[in-house]
Amino acid sequence: MICLICMMAALAVTGCSGGADSQNEPKLLLGFSQLGSESAWRIGNTRDIEEEAAASEVSLMLENANQKQENQIAAIRRFIAYKVDVIAFSPIVEEGWDNVLTEAKNAGIPVILVDRDVSGAAKELTTCLIGADFYQEGVMAAEYLLRKADSLGLEHVNIVEITGTEDSTPMRQRQAGFMDTIAQDSRMTVIESVNGDFLKSRGAECMRELLQKYGDRIDVIFSHNDEMTLGALPEIEKAGYIPGKDMIIISIDGGQEAIDVLKEGKINCVVECTPKLGHKLMETAFKLKAGESVDKVIHPEELVFSDEQDLTGIGPRGY
Ligand code: AHR
């Protein structure tokens, strides 16, 4: 909030810092509501958007909602009041946006969804979504597991799932993609799904509870992000198991720390989810300001990194 007020004052006095077409006129004024700072992924996403805004001479009003939907709604209202050219936001959960998005529509300000989706009627109030295909990420995680079970000759596989934030798009879609894919294989059983909220501390807590409850009955941990995986790994070791050997570990994101641990053999598979959405966001925002049409859904290309491959060539991840 303080950050926004300072920025508004600065804008009023000096014009936007991001460059100007004519005196005191920014090329484009973009309001972006980030949902929080829960993970290395999220921090990398924020940094990428800031860097791409600067490179495109976009004046960015960035607000961090600290994991609270009401803060995101308040930020969007401030962007409307300030008459930004385009609003972008990463909704923490899918429901609850109808009113504020109707207000943006009535103000004639186009809204871009970044990273996560909204559901129901609110969808029609947005122009497009720039973000990962989370369903496909769940499918790729499960396909890896099916191949791994074949290669190890496993007859029965007990899976525990540590999910991301309840009712968020990545949580819903990753789970759906994973479940739909393993449903075809009678060896696979999900013995429990627990909510780890995409946080490292919750990943550790969930893992402790799961180990107490199931111990060595756990064959696989499917964790919806690297942060929770990195929280869970020390708990597995403390309980006397070797992650990556006694238990198959599957993660999503592909941040540097998780890739390093994958190379050490303590994670078996990491499905990539790139936070680098800033370039597409700026490109799309300029098109919308110019009144051009844009694709309804823009998914980045994503890879799978696993112990099936030579991992030595993976370059620095940048998040
Ligand atoms: O919405 C993307 C997810 O949110 C990432 O997988 C996770 O790390 C982040 O917190």
Tab-separated table of C-alpha atoms and ligand atoms in Angstrom:
chain	number	residue	atom	x	y	z
A	1	MET	CA	0.000	0.000	0.000
A	2	ILE	CA	2.726	2.419	1.020
A	3	CYS	CA	4.556	1.462	-2.137
A	4	LEU	CA	1.519	2.341	-4.276
A	5	ILE	CA	0.915	5.681	-2.559
A	6	CYS	CA	4.569	6.682	-3.052
A	7	MET	CA	4.338	5.646	-6.656
A	8	MET	CA	1.148	7.625	-7.218
A	9	ALA	CA	2.724	10.701	-5.650
A	10	ALA	CA	5.818	10.258	-7.801
A	11	LEU	CA	3.725	9.790	-10.905
A	12	ALA	CA	1.690	12.893	-10.164
A	13	VAL	CA	4.775	15.027	-9.690
A	14	THR	CA	7.257	13.710	-12.217
A	15	GLY	CA	5.329	11.570	-14.654
A	16	CYS	CA	6.017	7.836	-14.895
A	17	SER	CA	9.566	6.652	-14.518
A	18	GLY	CA	9.152	4.034	-17.232
A	19	GLY	CA	9.543	6.389	-20.192
A	20	ALA	CA	7.112	8.656	-21.998
A	21	ASP	CA	5.743	9.105	-25.500
A	22	SER	CA	4.806	12.704	-24.838
A	23	GLN	CA	5.432	14.849	-21.788
A	24	ASN	CA	4.460	13.070	-18.540
A	25	GLU	CA	2.577	10.389	-20.479
A	26	PRO	CA	3.604	6.803	-19.795
A	27	LYS	CA	3.650	4.426	-22.768
A	28	LEU	CA	1.384	2.186	-20.771
A	29	LEU	CA	0.223	2.208	-17.164
A	30	LEU	CA	-0.240	-1.321	-15.838
A	31	GLY	CA	-1.682	-2.191	-12.428
A	32	PHE	CA	-0.572	-5.628	-11.278
A	33	SER	CA	-1.827	-7.350	-8.128
A	34	GLN	CA	0.549	-10.139	-7.119
A	35	LEU	CA	-0.990	-12.634	-4.703
A	36	GLY	CA	1.934	-12.950	-2.291
A	37	SER	CA	5.504	-14.167	-1.789
A	38	GLU	CA	4.893	-17.765	-0.734
A	39	SER	CA	7.581	-19.388	-2.874
A	40	ALA	CA	10.780	-18.912	-4.855
A	41	TRP	CA	8.530	-19.310	-7.898
A	42	ARG	CA	6.367	-16.366	-6.842
A	43	ILE	CA	9.365	-14.160	-6.031
A	44	GLY	CA	10.856	-15.035	-9.429
A	45	ASN	CA	7.540	-14.228	-11.111
A	46	THR	CA	7.356	-10.803	-9.453
A	47	ARG	CA	10.966	-10.042	-10.382
A	48	ASP	CA	10.390	-11.124	-13.987
A	49	ILE	CA	7.325	-8.877	-14.318
A	50	GLU	CA	9.220	-5.906	-12.848
A	51	GLU	CA	12.179	-6.466	-15.182
A	52	GLU	CA	10.022	-6.906	-18.271
A	53	ALA	CA	8.001	-3.790	-17.396
A	54	ALA	CA	11.202	-1.777	-17.123
A	55	ALA	CA	12.531	-3.206	-20.399
A	56	SER	CA	9.281	-2.318	-22.213
A	57	GLU	CA	9.050	1.131	-20.611
A	58	VAL	CA	5.785	0.203	-18.937
A	59	SER	CA	4.897	2.084	-15.771
A	60	LEU	CA	4.040	-0.650	-13.325
A	61	MET	CA	1.894	-0.226	-10.235
A	62	LEU	CA	2.696	-3.388	-8.349
A	63	GLU	CA	0.871	-4.432	-5.193
A	64	ASN	CA	1.581	-7.563	-3.169
A	65	ALA	CA	-1.544	-8.970	-1.472
A	66	ASN	CA	0.328	-11.070	1.097
A	67	GLN	CA	-1.836	-14.128	0.462
A	68	LYS	CA	-5.150	-12.330	1.108
A	69	GLN	CA	-7.934	-12.151	-1.467
A	70	GLU	CA	-9.383	-9.021	0.128
A	71	ASN	CA	-6.054	-7.233	-0.440
A	72	GLN	CA	-6.176	-8.180	-4.116
A	73	ILE	CA	-9.738	-6.865	-4.451
A	74	ALA	CA	-8.725	-3.594	-2.755
A	75	ALA	CA	-5.694	-3.272	-5.066
A	76	ILE	CA	-7.831	-3.756	-8.174
A	77	ARG	CA	-10.202	-1.064	-6.906
A	78	ARG	CA	-7.246	1.319	-6.479
A	79	PHE	CA	-6.100	0.559	-10.035
A	80	ILE	CA	-9.614	1.386	-11.294
A	81	ALA	CA	-9.668	4.631	-9.306
A	82	TYR	CA	-6.280	5.545	-10.737
A	83	LYS	CA	-7.538	4.811	-14.288
A	84	VAL	CA	-4.685	2.526	-15.315
A	85	ASP	CA	-4.640	1.384	-18.960
A	86	VAL	CA	-4.680	-2.333	-18.126
A	87	ILE	CA	-5.147	-4.366	-14.951
A	88	ALA	CA	-3.374	-7.692	-14.433
A	89	PHE	CA	-3.653	-9.977	-11.441
A	90	SER	CA	-2.842	-13.490	-10.219
A	91	PRO	CA	-5.963	-14.623	-8.352
A	92	ILE	CA	-5.117	-16.498	-5.177
A	93	VAL	CA	-8.302	-18.583	-5.510
A	94	GLU	CA	-10.740	-19.024	-8.384
A	95	GLU	CA	-13.988	-17.774	-6.804
A	96	GLY	CA	-15.088	-14.398	-5.444
A	97	TRP	CA	-14.110	-11.951	-8.202
A	98	ASP	CA	-17.448	-11.143	-9.875
A	99	ASN	CA	-18.069	-7.762	-8.237
A	100	VAL	CA	-14.630	-6.221	-8.620
A	101	LEU	CA	-14.246	-7.474	-12.190
A	102	THR	CA	-17.653	-6.038	-13.067
A	103	GLU	CA	-16.371	-2.706	-11.719
A	104	ALA	CA	-13.279	-2.954	-13.966
A	105	LYS	CA	-15.454	-3.793	-16.956
A	106	ASN	CA	-17.768	-0.851	-16.246
A	107	ALA	CA	-14.706	1.407	-16.058
A	108	GLY	CA	-13.631	0.095	-19.495
A	109	ILE	CA	-10.308	-1.278	-18.223
A	110	PRO	CA	-9.222	-4.621	-19.702
A	111	VAL	CA	-8.133	-7.286	-17.208
A	112	ILE	CA	-5.440	-9.915	-17.847
A	113	LEU	CA	-5.212	-13.005	-15.667
A	114	VAL	CA	-1.597	-13.902	-14.925
A	115	ASP	CA	-0.614	-17.413	-13.784
A	116	ARG	CA	-3.981	-18.413	-12.262
A	117	ASP	CA	-7.571	-18.497	-13.475
A	118	VAL	CA	-10.976	-17.462	-12.126
A	119	SER	CA	-14.103	-19.566	-12.458
A	120	GLY	CA	-17.736	-19.039	-13.367
A	121	ALA	CA	-19.150	-15.748	-14.642
A	122	ALA	CA	-15.978	-13.818	-13.713
A	123	LYS	CA	-14.158	-15.518	-16.599
A	124	GLU	CA	-16.193	-13.504	-19.097
A	125	LEU	CA	-15.105	-10.302	-17.384
A	126	THR	CA	-11.434	-10.886	-18.226
A	127	THR	CA	-9.706	-10.665	-21.592
A	128	CYS	CA	-7.219	-13.543	-21.400
A	129	LEU	CA	-5.074	-15.804	-19.259
A	130	ILE	CA	-1.274	-15.943	-19.474
A	131	GLY	CA	-0.098	-18.922	-17.459
A	132	ALA	CA	0.878	-22.557	-17.317
A	133	ASP	CA	-1.280	-25.496	-18.331
A	134	PHE	CA	-1.552	-26.866	-14.792
A	135	TYR	CA	-3.661	-29.841	-15.863
A	136	GLN	CA	-0.901	-30.915	-18.246
A	137	GLU	CA	1.657	-30.528	-15.442
A	138	GLY	CA	-0.351	-33.024	-13.367
A	139	VAL	CA	-0.526	-35.358	-16.365
A	140	MET	CA	3.246	-35.150	-16.896
A	141	ALA	CA	3.906	-35.851	-13.203
A	142	ALA	CA	1.683	-38.943	-13.361
A	143	GLU	CA	3.144	-40.157	-16.644
A	144	TYR	CA	6.591	-40.037	-15.068
A	145	LEU	CA	5.297	-42.105	-12.145
A	146	LEU	CA	3.771	-44.735	-14.429
A	147	ARG	CA	7.095	-45.088	-16.279
A	148	LYS	CA	9.009	-45.257	-12.980
A	149	ALA	CA	6.673	-47.954	-11.607
A	150	ASP	CA	7.232	-49.970	-14.802
A	151	SER	CA	11.000	-49.613	-14.628
A	152	LEU	CA	11.090	-50.678	-10.947
A	153	GLY	CA	8.554	-53.461	-11.527
A	154	LEU	CA	6.241	-52.152	-8.779
A	155	GLU	CA	2.997	-54.062	-8.280
A	156	HIS	CA	1.304	-51.688	-5.885
A	157	VAL	CA	2.054	-48.000	-5.380
A	158	ASN	CA	0.845	-45.953	-2.382
A	159	ILE	CA	0.872	-42.231	-3.093
A	160	VAL	CA	0.520	-39.269	-0.744
A	161	GLU	CA	-0.294	-35.922	-2.282
A	162	ILE	CA	0.658	-32.562	-0.760
A	163	THR	CA	-1.504	-30.033	-2.545
A	164	GLY	CA	-1.232	-26.288	-3.087
A	165	THR	CA	-3.684	-23.656	-1.841
A	166	GLU	CA	-7.242	-24.976	-1.650
A	167	ASP	CA	-9.449	-23.756	-4.520
A	168	SER	CA	-6.545	-22.262	-6.467
A	169	THR	CA	-6.171	-23.138	-10.145
A	170	PRO	CA	-2.822	-24.972	-9.832
A	171	MET	CA	-4.172	-27.031	-6.928
A	172	ARG	CA	-7.335	-28.028	-8.780
A	173	GLN	CA	-5.767	-28.619	-12.162
A	174	ARG	CA	-2.581	-30.394	-11.067
A	175	GLN	CA	-4.647	-32.736	-8.943
A	176	ALA	CA	-7.138	-33.384	-11.754
A	177	GLY	CA	-4.421	-34.066	-14.343
A	178	PHE	CA	-2.576	-36.403	-11.990
A	179	MET	CA	-5.674	-38.292	-10.815
A	180	ASP	CA	-7.125	-38.692	-14.317
A	181	THR	CA	-3.838	-40.148	-15.546
A	182	ILE	CA	-3.218	-42.630	-12.726
A	183	ALA	CA	-6.892	-43.698	-12.778
A	184	GLN	CA	-6.073	-45.915	-15.753
A	185	ASP	CA	-3.544	-47.928	-13.716
A	186	SER	CA	-4.834	-50.278	-11.015
A	187	ARG	CA	-1.435	-50.331	-9.251
A	188	MET	CA	-1.862	-46.713	-8.137
A	189	THR	CA	-3.615	-45.681	-4.884
A	190	VAL	CA	-3.637	-42.197	-3.394
A	191	ILE	CA	-3.796	-42.972	0.315
A	192	GLU	CA	-4.143	-39.340	1.400
A	193	SER	CA	-4.183	-35.789	0.011
A	194	VAL	CA	-3.265	-32.972	2.394
A	195	ASN	CA	-3.240	-29.215	1.903
A	196	GLY	CA	0.248	-27.699	2.148
A	197	ASP	CA	-0.780	-24.224	0.867
A	198	PHE	CA	2.334	-24.010	-1.384
A	199	LEU	CA	4.449	-23.215	1.730
A	200	LYS	CA	7.705	-24.821	2.829
A	201	SER	CA	6.670	-24.846	6.507
A	202	ARG	CA	3.376	-26.561	5.654
A	203	GLY	CA	5.210	-29.073	3.447
A	204	ALA	CA	7.282	-30.057	6.486
A	205	GLU	CA	4.242	-30.248	8.790
A	206	CYS	CA	2.224	-32.310	6.320
A	207	MET	CA	5.111	-34.687	5.766
A	208	ARG	CA	5.635	-35.216	9.502
A	209	GLU	CA	1.953	-36.093	9.909
A	210	LEU	CA	1.916	-38.381	6.890
A	211	LEU	CA	5.030	-40.216	8.084
A	212	GLN	CA	3.545	-40.697	11.558
A	213	LYS	CA	0.358	-42.059	10.036
A	214	TYR	CA	1.707	-44.234	7.219
A	215	GLY	CA	5.491	-44.638	7.721
A	216	ASP	CA	7.031	-46.986	5.178
A	217	ARG	CA	3.685	-47.634	3.500
A	218	ILE	CA	4.381	-44.449	1.549
A	219	ASP	CA	5.913	-45.214	-1.851
A	220	VAL	CA	5.459	-41.849	-3.560
A	221	ILE	CA	5.134	-38.206	-2.568
A	222	PHE	CA	3.458	-36.019	-5.187
A	223	SER	CA	3.988	-32.434	-4.057
A	224	HIS	CA	2.331	-29.565	-5.931
A	225	ASN	CA	5.367	-27.269	-5.673
A	226	ASP	CA	9.097	-27.203	-4.946
A	227	GLU	CA	8.686	-25.176	-1.786
A	228	MET	CA	6.601	-27.875	-0.071
A	229	THR	CA	8.911	-30.584	-1.430
A	230	LEU	CA	11.937	-28.825	0.055
A	231	GLY	CA	10.092	-28.633	3.384
A	232	ALA	CA	9.174	-32.329	3.241
A	233	LEU	CA	12.614	-33.767	2.378
A	234	PRO	CA	14.350	-33.168	5.753
A	235	GLU	CA	11.354	-34.755	7.517
A	236	ILE	CA	11.718	-37.885	5.401
A	237	GLU	CA	15.422	-38.055	6.262
A	238	LYS	CA	14.759	-37.432	9.973
A	239	ALA	CA	12.327	-40.351	9.926
A	240	GLY	CA	15.144	-42.572	8.636
A	241	TYR	CA	14.217	-42.858	4.958
A	242	ILE	CA	16.250	-41.934	1.897
A	243	PRO	CA	14.234	-39.615	-0.345
A	244	GLY	CA	14.531	-40.537	-3.999
A	245	LYS	CA	15.274	-44.173	-3.086
A	246	ASP	CA	12.951	-45.389	-0.311
A	247	MET	CA	10.281	-42.976	-1.517
A	248	ILE	CA	9.774	-41.564	-5.003
A	249	ILE	CA	9.589	-37.772	-4.883
A	250	ILE	CA	7.753	-35.817	-7.586
A	251	SER	CA	7.654	-32.013	-7.515
A	252	ILE	CA	6.484	-29.119	-9.666
A	253	ASP	CA	8.110	-25.743	-10.526
A	254	GLY	CA	11.740	-26.433	-11.423
A	255	GLY	CA	13.389	-23.720	-9.343
A	256	GLN	CA	17.160	-23.795	-8.870
A	257	GLU	CA	17.125	-25.370	-5.405
A	258	ALA	CA	14.857	-28.234	-6.459
A	259	ILE	CA	16.909	-28.863	-9.603
A	260	ASP	CA	20.085	-29.029	-7.477
A	261	VAL	CA	18.393	-31.561	-5.176
A	262	LEU	CA	17.154	-33.523	-8.210
A	263	LYS	CA	20.775	-33.739	-9.383
A	264	GLU	CA	21.716	-35.090	-5.905
A	265	GLY	CA	19.106	-37.832	-6.353
A	266	LYS	CA	16.795	-36.818	-3.491
A	267	ILE	CA	14.032	-35.778	-5.890
A	268	ASN	CA	13.151	-38.086	-8.785
A	269	CYS	CA	11.150	-35.815	-11.044
A	270	VAL	CA	10.438	-32.091	-11.339
A	271	VAL	CA	7.801	-30.859	-13.761
A	272	GLU	CA	8.619	-27.362	-14.911
A	273	CYS	CA	6.262	-24.453	-14.262
A	274	THR	CA	7.848	-21.287	-15.520
A	275	PRO	CA	7.321	-18.012	-13.636
A	276	LYS	CA	8.670	-16.066	-16.634
A	277	LEU	CA	5.380	-14.622	-17.818
A	278	GLY	CA	6.401	-10.955	-17.860
A	279	HIS	CA	7.329	-10.663	-21.522
A	280	LYS	CA	3.988	-12.023	-22.737
A	281	LEU	CA	2.197	-9.866	-20.190
A	282	MET	CA	3.760	-6.640	-21.502
A	283	GLU	CA	3.185	-7.641	-25.138
A	284	THR	CA	-0.472	-8.459	-24.421
A	285	ALA	CA	-1.069	-5.303	-22.386
A	286	PHE	CA	0.245	-3.137	-25.261
A	287	LYS	CA	-2.065	-4.945	-27.693
A	288	LEU	CA	-5.059	-4.370	-25.446
A	289	LYS	CA	-4.224	-0.694	-25.043
A	290	ALA	CA	-4.086	-0.437	-28.839
A	291	GLY	CA	-7.505	-2.105	-29.069
A	292	GLU	CA	-6.120	-5.226	-30.772
A	293	SER	CA	-7.503	-8.701	-30.134
A	294	VAL	CA	-5.453	-11.224	-28.134
A	295	ASP	CA	-5.470	-15.003	-27.675
A	296	LYS	CA	-7.842	-16.076	-24.910
A	297	VAL	CA	-5.301	-18.470	-23.360
A	298	ILE	CA	-1.509	-18.242	-23.617
A	299	HIS	CA	0.428	-21.227	-22.186
A	300	PRO	CA	4.241	-21.259	-22.049
A	301	GLU	CA	6.197	-24.363	-23.134
A	302	GLU	CA	7.186	-26.522	-20.156
A	303	LEU	CA	9.598	-29.420	-19.670
A	304	VAL	CA	10.007	-32.397	-17.354
A	305	PHE	CA	13.329	-32.998	-15.573
A	306	SER	CA	13.844	-36.453	-14.072
A	307	ASP	CA	16.223	-39.235	-13.126
A	308	GLU	CA	15.487	-40.746	-16.540
A	309	GLN	CA	17.707	-38.090	-18.143
A	310	ASP	CA	21.252	-36.788	-18.138
A	311	LEU	CA	20.776	-33.742	-15.902
A	312	THR	CA	24.220	-32.221	-16.291
A	313	GLY	CA	23.174	-29.861	-19.094
A	314	ILE	CA	20.413	-28.034	-17.198
A	315	GLY	CA	21.411	-24.378	-17.144
A	316	PRO	CA	20.815	-21.824	-14.376
A	317	ARG	CA	17.119	-21.590	-13.704
A	318	GLY	CA	16.867	-17.948	-12.692
A	319	TYR	CA	14.328	-18.575	-9.918
B	1	AHR	O1	0.485	-20.646	-9.329
B	1	AHR	C1	1.760	-21.195	-9.486
B	1	AHR	C2	2.182	-21.838	-8.213
B	1	AHR	O2	2.132	-20.905	-7.172
B	1	AHR	C3	3.599	-22.385	-8.189
B	1	AHR	O3	3.689	-23.721	-8.513
B	1	AHR	C4	3.912	-22.231	-6.744
B	1	AHR	O4	5.245	-22.457	-6.403
B	1	AHR	C5	3.374	-20.905	-6.474
B	1	AHR	O5	3.324	-20.541	-5.190
